[in-house]
Coordinates of C-alpha atoms in Angstrom, one line a residue:
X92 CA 26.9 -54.9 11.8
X93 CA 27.9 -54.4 7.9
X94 CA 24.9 -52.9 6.7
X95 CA 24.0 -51.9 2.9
X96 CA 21.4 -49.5 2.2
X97 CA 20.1 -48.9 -1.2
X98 CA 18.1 -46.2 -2.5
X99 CA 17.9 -44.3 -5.7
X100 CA 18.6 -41.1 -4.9
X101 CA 20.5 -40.1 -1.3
X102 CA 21.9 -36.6 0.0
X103 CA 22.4 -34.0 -1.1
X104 CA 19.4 -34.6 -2.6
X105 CA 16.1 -34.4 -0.9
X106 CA 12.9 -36.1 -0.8
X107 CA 10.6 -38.5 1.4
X108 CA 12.6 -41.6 0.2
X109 CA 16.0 -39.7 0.7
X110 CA 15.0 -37.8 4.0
X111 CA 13.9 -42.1 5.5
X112 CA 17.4 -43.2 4.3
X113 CA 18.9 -40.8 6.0
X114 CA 17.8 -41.0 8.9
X115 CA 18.4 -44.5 9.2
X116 CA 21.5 -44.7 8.2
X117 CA 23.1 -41.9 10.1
X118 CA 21.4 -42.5 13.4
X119 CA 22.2 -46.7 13.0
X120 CA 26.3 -45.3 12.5
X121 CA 26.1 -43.0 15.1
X122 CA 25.0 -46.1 17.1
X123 CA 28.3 -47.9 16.1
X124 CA 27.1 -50.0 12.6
X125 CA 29.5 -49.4 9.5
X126 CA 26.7 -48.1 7.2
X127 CA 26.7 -47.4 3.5
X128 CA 24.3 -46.3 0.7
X129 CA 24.7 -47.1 -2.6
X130 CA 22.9 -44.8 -5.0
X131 CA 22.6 -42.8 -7.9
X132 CA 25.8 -40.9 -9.5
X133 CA 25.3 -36.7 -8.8
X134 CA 26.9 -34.4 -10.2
X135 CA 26.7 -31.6 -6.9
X136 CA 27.6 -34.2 -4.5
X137 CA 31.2 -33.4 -3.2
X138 CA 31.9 -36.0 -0.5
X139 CA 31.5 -39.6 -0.2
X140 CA 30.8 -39.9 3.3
X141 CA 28.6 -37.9 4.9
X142 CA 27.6 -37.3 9.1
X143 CA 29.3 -41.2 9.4
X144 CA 27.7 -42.3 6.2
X145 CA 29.7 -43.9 3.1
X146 CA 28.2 -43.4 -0.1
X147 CA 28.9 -45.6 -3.2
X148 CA 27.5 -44.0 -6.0
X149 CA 27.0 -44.9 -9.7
X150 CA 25.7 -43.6 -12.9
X151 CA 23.0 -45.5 -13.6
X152 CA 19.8 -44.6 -15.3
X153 CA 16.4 -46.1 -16.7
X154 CA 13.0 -46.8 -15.9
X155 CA 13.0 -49.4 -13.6
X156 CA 10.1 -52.3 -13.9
X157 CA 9.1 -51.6 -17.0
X158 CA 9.5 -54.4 -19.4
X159 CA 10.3 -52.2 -22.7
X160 CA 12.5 -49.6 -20.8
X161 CA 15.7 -51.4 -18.9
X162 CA 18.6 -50.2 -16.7
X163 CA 21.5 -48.6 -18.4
X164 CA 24.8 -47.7 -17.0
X165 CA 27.1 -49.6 -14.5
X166 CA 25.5 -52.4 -13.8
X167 CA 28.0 -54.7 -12.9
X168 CA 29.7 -52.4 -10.8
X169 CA 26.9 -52.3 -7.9
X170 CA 25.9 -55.8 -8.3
X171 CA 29.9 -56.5 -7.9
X172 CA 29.1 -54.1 -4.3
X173 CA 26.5 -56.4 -3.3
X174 CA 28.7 -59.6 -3.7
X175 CA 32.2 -58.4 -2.2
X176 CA 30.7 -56.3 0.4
X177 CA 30.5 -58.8 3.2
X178 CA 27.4 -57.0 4.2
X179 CA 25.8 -58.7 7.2
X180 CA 22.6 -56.9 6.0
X181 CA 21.4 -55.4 2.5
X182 CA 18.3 -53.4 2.8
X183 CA 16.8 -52.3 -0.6
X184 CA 14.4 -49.2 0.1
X185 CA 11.4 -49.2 -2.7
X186 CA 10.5 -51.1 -5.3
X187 CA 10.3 -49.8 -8.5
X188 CA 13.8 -48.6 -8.4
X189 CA 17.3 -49.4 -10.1
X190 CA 18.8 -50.3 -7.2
X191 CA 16.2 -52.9 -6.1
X192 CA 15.3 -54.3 -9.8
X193 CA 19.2 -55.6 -10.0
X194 CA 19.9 -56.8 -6.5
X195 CA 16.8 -58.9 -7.3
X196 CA 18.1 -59.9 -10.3
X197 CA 21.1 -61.6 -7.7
X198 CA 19.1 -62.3 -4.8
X199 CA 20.0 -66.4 -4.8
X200 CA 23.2 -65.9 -4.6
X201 CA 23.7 -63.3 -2.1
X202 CA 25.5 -64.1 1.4
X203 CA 24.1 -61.1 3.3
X204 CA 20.7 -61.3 4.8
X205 CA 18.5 -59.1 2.4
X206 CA 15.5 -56.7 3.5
X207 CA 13.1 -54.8 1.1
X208 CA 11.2 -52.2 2.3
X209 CA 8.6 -52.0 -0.1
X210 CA 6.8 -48.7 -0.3
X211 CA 3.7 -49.1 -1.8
X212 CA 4.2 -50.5 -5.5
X213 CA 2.8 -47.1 -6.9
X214 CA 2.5 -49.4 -10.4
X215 CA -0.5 -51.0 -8.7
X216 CA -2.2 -47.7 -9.2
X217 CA -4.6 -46.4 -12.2
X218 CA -3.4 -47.5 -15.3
X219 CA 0.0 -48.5 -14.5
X220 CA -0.7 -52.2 -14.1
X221 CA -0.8 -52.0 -17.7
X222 CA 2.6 -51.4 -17.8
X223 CA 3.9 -53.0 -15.0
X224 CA 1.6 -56.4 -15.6
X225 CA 5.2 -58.7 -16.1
X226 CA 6.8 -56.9 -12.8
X227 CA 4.3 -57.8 -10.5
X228 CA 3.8 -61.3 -11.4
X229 CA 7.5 -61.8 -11.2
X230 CA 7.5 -59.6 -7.6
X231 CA 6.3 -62.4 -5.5
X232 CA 9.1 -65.0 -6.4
X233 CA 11.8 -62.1 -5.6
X234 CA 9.4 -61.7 -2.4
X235 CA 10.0 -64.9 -1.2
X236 CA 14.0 -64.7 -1.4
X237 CA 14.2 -61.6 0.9
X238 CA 15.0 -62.4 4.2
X239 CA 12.4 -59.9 5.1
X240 CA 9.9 -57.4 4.0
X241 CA 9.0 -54.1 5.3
X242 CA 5.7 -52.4 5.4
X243 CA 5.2 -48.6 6.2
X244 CA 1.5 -49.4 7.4
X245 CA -1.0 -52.5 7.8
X246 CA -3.5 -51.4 5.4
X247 CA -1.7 -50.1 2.0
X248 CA -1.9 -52.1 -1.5
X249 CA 1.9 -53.4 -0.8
X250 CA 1.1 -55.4 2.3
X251 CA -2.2 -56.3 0.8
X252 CA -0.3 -57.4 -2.4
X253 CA 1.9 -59.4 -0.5
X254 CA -0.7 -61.2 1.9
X255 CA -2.8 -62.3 -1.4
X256 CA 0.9 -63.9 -2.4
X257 CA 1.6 -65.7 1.1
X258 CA 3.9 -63.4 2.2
X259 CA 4.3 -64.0 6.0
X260 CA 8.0 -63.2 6.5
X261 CA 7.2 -59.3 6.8
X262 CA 7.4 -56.2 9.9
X263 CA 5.4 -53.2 9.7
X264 CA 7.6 -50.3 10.7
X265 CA 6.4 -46.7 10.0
X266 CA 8.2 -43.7 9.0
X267 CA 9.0 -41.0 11.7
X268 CA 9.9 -37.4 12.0
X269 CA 12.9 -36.0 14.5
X270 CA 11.0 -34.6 17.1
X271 CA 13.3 -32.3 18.2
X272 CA 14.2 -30.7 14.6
X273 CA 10.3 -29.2 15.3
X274 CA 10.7 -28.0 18.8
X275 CA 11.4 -24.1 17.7
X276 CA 12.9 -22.5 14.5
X277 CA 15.4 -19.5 14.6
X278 CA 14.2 -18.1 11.5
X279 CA 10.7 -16.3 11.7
X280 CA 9.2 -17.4 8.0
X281 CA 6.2 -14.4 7.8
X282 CA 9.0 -12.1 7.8
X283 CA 12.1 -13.6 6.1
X284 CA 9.5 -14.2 3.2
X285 CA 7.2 -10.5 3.3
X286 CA 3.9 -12.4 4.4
X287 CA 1.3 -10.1 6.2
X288 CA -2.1 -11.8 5.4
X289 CA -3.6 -13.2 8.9
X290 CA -3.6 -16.8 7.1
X291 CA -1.3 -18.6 6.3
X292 CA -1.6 -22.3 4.5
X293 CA 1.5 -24.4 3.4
X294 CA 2.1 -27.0 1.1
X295 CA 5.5 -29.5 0.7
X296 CA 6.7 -31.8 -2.1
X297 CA 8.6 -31.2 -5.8
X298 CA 7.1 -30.2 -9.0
X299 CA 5.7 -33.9 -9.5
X300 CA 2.3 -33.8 -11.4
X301 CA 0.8 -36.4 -9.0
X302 CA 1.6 -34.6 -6.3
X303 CA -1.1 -32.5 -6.6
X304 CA -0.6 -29.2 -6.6
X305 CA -2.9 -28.3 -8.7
X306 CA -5.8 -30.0 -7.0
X307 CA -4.2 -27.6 -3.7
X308 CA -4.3 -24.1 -5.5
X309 CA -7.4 -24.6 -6.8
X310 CA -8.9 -25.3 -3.1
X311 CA -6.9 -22.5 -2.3
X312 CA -8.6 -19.9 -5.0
X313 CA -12.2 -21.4 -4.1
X314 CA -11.5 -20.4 -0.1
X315 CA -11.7 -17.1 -1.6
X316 CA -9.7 -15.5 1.7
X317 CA -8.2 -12.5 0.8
X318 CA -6.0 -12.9 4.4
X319 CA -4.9 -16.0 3.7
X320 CA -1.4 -16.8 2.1
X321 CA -0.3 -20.3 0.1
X322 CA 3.0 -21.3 0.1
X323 CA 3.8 -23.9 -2.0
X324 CA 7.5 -25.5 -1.2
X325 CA 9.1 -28.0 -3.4
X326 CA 11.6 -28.0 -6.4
X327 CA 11.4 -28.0 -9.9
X328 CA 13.3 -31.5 -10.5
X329 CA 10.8 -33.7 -12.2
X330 CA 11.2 -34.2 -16.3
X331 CA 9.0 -31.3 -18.1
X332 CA 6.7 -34.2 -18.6
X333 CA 5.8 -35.1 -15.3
X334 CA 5.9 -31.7 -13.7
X335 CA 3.6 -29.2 -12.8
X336 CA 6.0 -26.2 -11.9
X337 CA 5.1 -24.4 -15.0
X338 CA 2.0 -24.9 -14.4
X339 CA 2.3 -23.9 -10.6
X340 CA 4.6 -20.7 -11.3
X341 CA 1.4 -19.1 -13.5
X342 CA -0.4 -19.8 -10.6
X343 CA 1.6 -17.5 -8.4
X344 CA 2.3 -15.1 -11.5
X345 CA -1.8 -14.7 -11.7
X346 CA -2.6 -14.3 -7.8
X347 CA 0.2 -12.7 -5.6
X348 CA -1.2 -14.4 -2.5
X349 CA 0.4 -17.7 -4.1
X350 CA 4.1 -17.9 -3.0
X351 CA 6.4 -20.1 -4.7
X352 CA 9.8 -21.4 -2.9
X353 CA 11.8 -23.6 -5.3
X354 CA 15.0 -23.9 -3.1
X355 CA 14.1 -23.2 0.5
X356 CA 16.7 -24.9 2.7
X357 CA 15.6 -26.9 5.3
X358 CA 15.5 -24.7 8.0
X359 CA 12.7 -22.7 6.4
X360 CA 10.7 -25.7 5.4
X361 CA 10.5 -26.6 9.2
X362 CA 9.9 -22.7 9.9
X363 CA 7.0 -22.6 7.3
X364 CA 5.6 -25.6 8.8
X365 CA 5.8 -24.3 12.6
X366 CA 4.4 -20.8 11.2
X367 CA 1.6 -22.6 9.5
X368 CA -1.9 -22.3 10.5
X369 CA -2.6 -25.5 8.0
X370 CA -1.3 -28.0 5.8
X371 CA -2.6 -29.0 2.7
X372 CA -1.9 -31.8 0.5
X373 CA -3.2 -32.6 -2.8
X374 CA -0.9 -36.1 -3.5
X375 CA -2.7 -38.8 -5.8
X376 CA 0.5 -41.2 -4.7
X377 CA 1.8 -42.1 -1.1
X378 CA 3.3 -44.9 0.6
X379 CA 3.8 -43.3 3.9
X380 CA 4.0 -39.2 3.9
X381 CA 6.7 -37.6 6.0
X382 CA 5.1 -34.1 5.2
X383 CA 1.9 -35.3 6.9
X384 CA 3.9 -36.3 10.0
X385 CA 6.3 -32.8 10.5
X386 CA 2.6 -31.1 10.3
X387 CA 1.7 -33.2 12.8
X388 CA 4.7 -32.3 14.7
X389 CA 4.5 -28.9 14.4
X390 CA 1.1 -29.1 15.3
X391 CA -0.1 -27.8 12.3
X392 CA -3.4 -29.9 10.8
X393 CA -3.4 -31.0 8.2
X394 CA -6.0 -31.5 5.3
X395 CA -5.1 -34.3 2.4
X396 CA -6.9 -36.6 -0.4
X397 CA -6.7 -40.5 0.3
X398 CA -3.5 -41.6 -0.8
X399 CA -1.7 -44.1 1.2
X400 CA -2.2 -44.7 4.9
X401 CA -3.7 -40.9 5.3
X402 CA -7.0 -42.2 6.8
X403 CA -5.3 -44.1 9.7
X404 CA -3.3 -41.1 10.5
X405 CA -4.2 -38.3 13.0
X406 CA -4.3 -34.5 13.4
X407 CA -6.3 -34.4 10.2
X408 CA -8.6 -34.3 7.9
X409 CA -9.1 -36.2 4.9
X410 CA -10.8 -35.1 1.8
X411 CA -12.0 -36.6 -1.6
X412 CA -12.1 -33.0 -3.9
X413 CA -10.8 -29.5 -4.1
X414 CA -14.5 -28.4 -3.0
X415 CA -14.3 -30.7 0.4
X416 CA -10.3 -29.4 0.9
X417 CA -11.7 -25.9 0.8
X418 CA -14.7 -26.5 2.9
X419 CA -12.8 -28.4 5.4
X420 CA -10.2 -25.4 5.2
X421 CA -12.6 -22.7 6.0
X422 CA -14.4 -24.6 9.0
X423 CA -11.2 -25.6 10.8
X424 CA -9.7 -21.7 10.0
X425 CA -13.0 -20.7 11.8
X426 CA -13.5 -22.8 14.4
X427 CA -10.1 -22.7 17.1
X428 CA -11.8 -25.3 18.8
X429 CA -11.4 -27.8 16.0
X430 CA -8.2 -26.6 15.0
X431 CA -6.5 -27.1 18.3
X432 CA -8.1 -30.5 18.9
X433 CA -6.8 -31.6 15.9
X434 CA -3.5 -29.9 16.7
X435 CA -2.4 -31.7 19.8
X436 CA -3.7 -35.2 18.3
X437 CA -1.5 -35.0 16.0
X438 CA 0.9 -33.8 18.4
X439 CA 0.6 -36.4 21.0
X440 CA 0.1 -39.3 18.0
X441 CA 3.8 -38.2 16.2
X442 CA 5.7 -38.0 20.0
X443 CA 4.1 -41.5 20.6
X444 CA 4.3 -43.5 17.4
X445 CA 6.4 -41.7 15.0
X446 CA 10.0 -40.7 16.4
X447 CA 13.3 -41.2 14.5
X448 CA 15.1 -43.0 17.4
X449 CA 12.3 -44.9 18.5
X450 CA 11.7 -46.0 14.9
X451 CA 15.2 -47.0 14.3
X452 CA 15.4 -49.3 16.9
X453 CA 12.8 -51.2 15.2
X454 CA 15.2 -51.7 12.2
X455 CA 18.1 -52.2 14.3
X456 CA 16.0 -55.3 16.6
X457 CA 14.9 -56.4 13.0
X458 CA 18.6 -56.6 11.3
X459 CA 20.1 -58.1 14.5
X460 CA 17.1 -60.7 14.5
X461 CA 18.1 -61.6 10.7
X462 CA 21.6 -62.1 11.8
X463 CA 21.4 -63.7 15.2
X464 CA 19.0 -66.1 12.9
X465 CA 16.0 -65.4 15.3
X466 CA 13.0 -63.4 12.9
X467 CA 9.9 -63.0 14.0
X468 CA 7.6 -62.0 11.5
X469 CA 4.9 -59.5 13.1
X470 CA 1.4 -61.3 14.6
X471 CA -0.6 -59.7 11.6
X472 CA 1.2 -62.1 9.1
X473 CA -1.4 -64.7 10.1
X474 CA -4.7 -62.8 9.3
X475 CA -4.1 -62.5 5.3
X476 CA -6.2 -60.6 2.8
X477 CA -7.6 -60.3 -0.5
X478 CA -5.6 -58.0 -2.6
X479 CA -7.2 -54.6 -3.8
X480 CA -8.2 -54.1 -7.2

């Protein structure tokens, strides 16, 4: 197959909704597919294909969905991709994104069969639908012209949103983690990084305010264990008014057992995870968290607020304040019992449920399906629900 993948942002850069991209699109070329990604313009990317991937990238920028705030920059270029392409499949990964917002914008007249994977509408959340009032009541008509939609879980607001709107033509396919990639690590993270407390605690995402590390430290500081170490990984990428890095970085300047690694590469991430003796994460928005599935593989448990589909998720615990994280924290660090229980079900749950390859297969049945003409939209599409608030 001719397959198009969109995304906003692709390799080199890194994040949840990069690292899912990846993945797919690699491991569906090294199965044969002719696989692209068309994404954002960077200015540190120095090849345009990458491990079997092509990547057509342009400079395009704006906030996407937002009625007073439009797309600016080349436009007519990608659209002119999704037309001339003869793409037997176009998969748009997110709403909410430049990418998605214009291939709807052409979704009538497109040849190819078109997928969205929709990723949990994060403008359903707080006050957002304020802003975002005009996008949602236009999302269901764009719904309906996709060939199909793609949930990460059963339960989260975007399959919910799309069940109050009759949305029946839908698959639930989770995220996944490459099992292997947390086997072992060559690089032993106390030492390459001066840590001798008996402790150590990790946390993973970038300097994003609602990620929530602030709501981390601060369970961190009331724990009050002076052989315990926090490392928080993630990089300082977000616009000054949606980050917390400065924020974080006094943090670690007021309490040296707070360690700060802005540009870890990836080999230390999965070393800091492996080394780990838990995983904490303070996120206030989620679709479908990788981070919580590589602690699960490293059998690591984890300990997180309630933001996506965290409560159907195991090898956890999940948590509704700083005060519970650091209660939950002491018992588990005290109890190896309830550590390691929770440790191998996490374990066992990622192997079974959340591989790469077995994952991809999924999307590869679901874009042959859409071709071959012969969809099936999953069982679930016929027990609909009420929207949440």
């Amino acid at each position: 197959m001719k397959i198009l993948h969109t995304s906003a942002f692709y390799h080199p850069r890194s994040g949840g909704a990069e690292e899912v991209v990846r993945q797919l699109s690699e491991r569906l070329a090294a199965r044969g597919h002719d696989v692209t990604v068309a994404t954002t313009s960077l200015a540190d990317r120095q090849a345009h294909v990458h491990n079997g991937v092509r990547i057509a990238q342009f400079d395009i920028h704006g906030v996407c969905g937002h009625s007073a705030l439009g797309i600016r920059g080349e436009k007519s270029a990608f659209q002119d991709l999704l037309h001339i392409g003869d793409w037997d499949v176009i998969m748009n990964y997110a709403a909410q994104t430049w990418p998605t917002d214009l291939t709807c914008r052409v979704l009538s007249r497109l040849k190819a069969k078109t997928v969205l994977a929709a990723c949990g509408y994060s403008g359903l959340i707080g006050v957002r639908p304020l802003l975002y009032e005009g996008y949602f009541r236009r999302l269901p008509h764009y719904l309906r012209q996709y060939s199909a939609v793609v949930y990460h879980s059963g339960v989260y607001r975007d399959k919910a949103f799309g069940d109050a709107h009759g949305i029946r033509h839908f698959q639930v396919i989770p995220n996944g983690v490459d099992s292997l990639e947390f086997e072992s690590s060559a690089v032993d993270f106390r030492s390459a990084y001066g840590i001798e407390t008996r402790r150590l605690l990790v946390t993973i995402g970038n300097h994003y305010s609602n990620k929530g590390h602030d709501r981390v430290i601060d369970a961190f500081e009331q724990l009050a264990d002076p052989d315990a170490t926090l490392v928080i990984v993630g990089k300082p990428s977000a616009p000054w008014f949606r980050s917390c890095h400065r924020t974080c970085m006094s943090s670690a300047n007021r309490n040296p057992r707070i360690l700060l690694l802005d540009h870890a590469p990836r080999s230390h991430v999965v070393a800091a995870l492996l080394a780990a003796d838990l995983f904490l994460f303070g996120s206030h928005i989620e679709a479908f968290p990788l981070v919580i599935l590589e602690a699960m593989a490293s059998r690591t448990p984890w300990i997180a607020f309630p933001a996506g589909n965290m409560e159907e998720l195991h090898g956890g615990l999940v948590v509704h304040s700083s005060v519970e994280m650091a209660s939950a924290a002491r018992r588990l660090l005290d109890d190896p019992d309830a550590h390691g229980q929770l440790a191998e079900a996490g374990y066992r749950t990622q192997r079974r449920d959340y591989d790469w390859e077995s994952i991809v297969d999924r999307y590869e049945d679901l874009y042959e399906s859409l071709v071959a003409g012969e969809f099936a939209p999953d069982a679930q599409s016929a027990n609909l629900v009420e929207a949440r608030p």
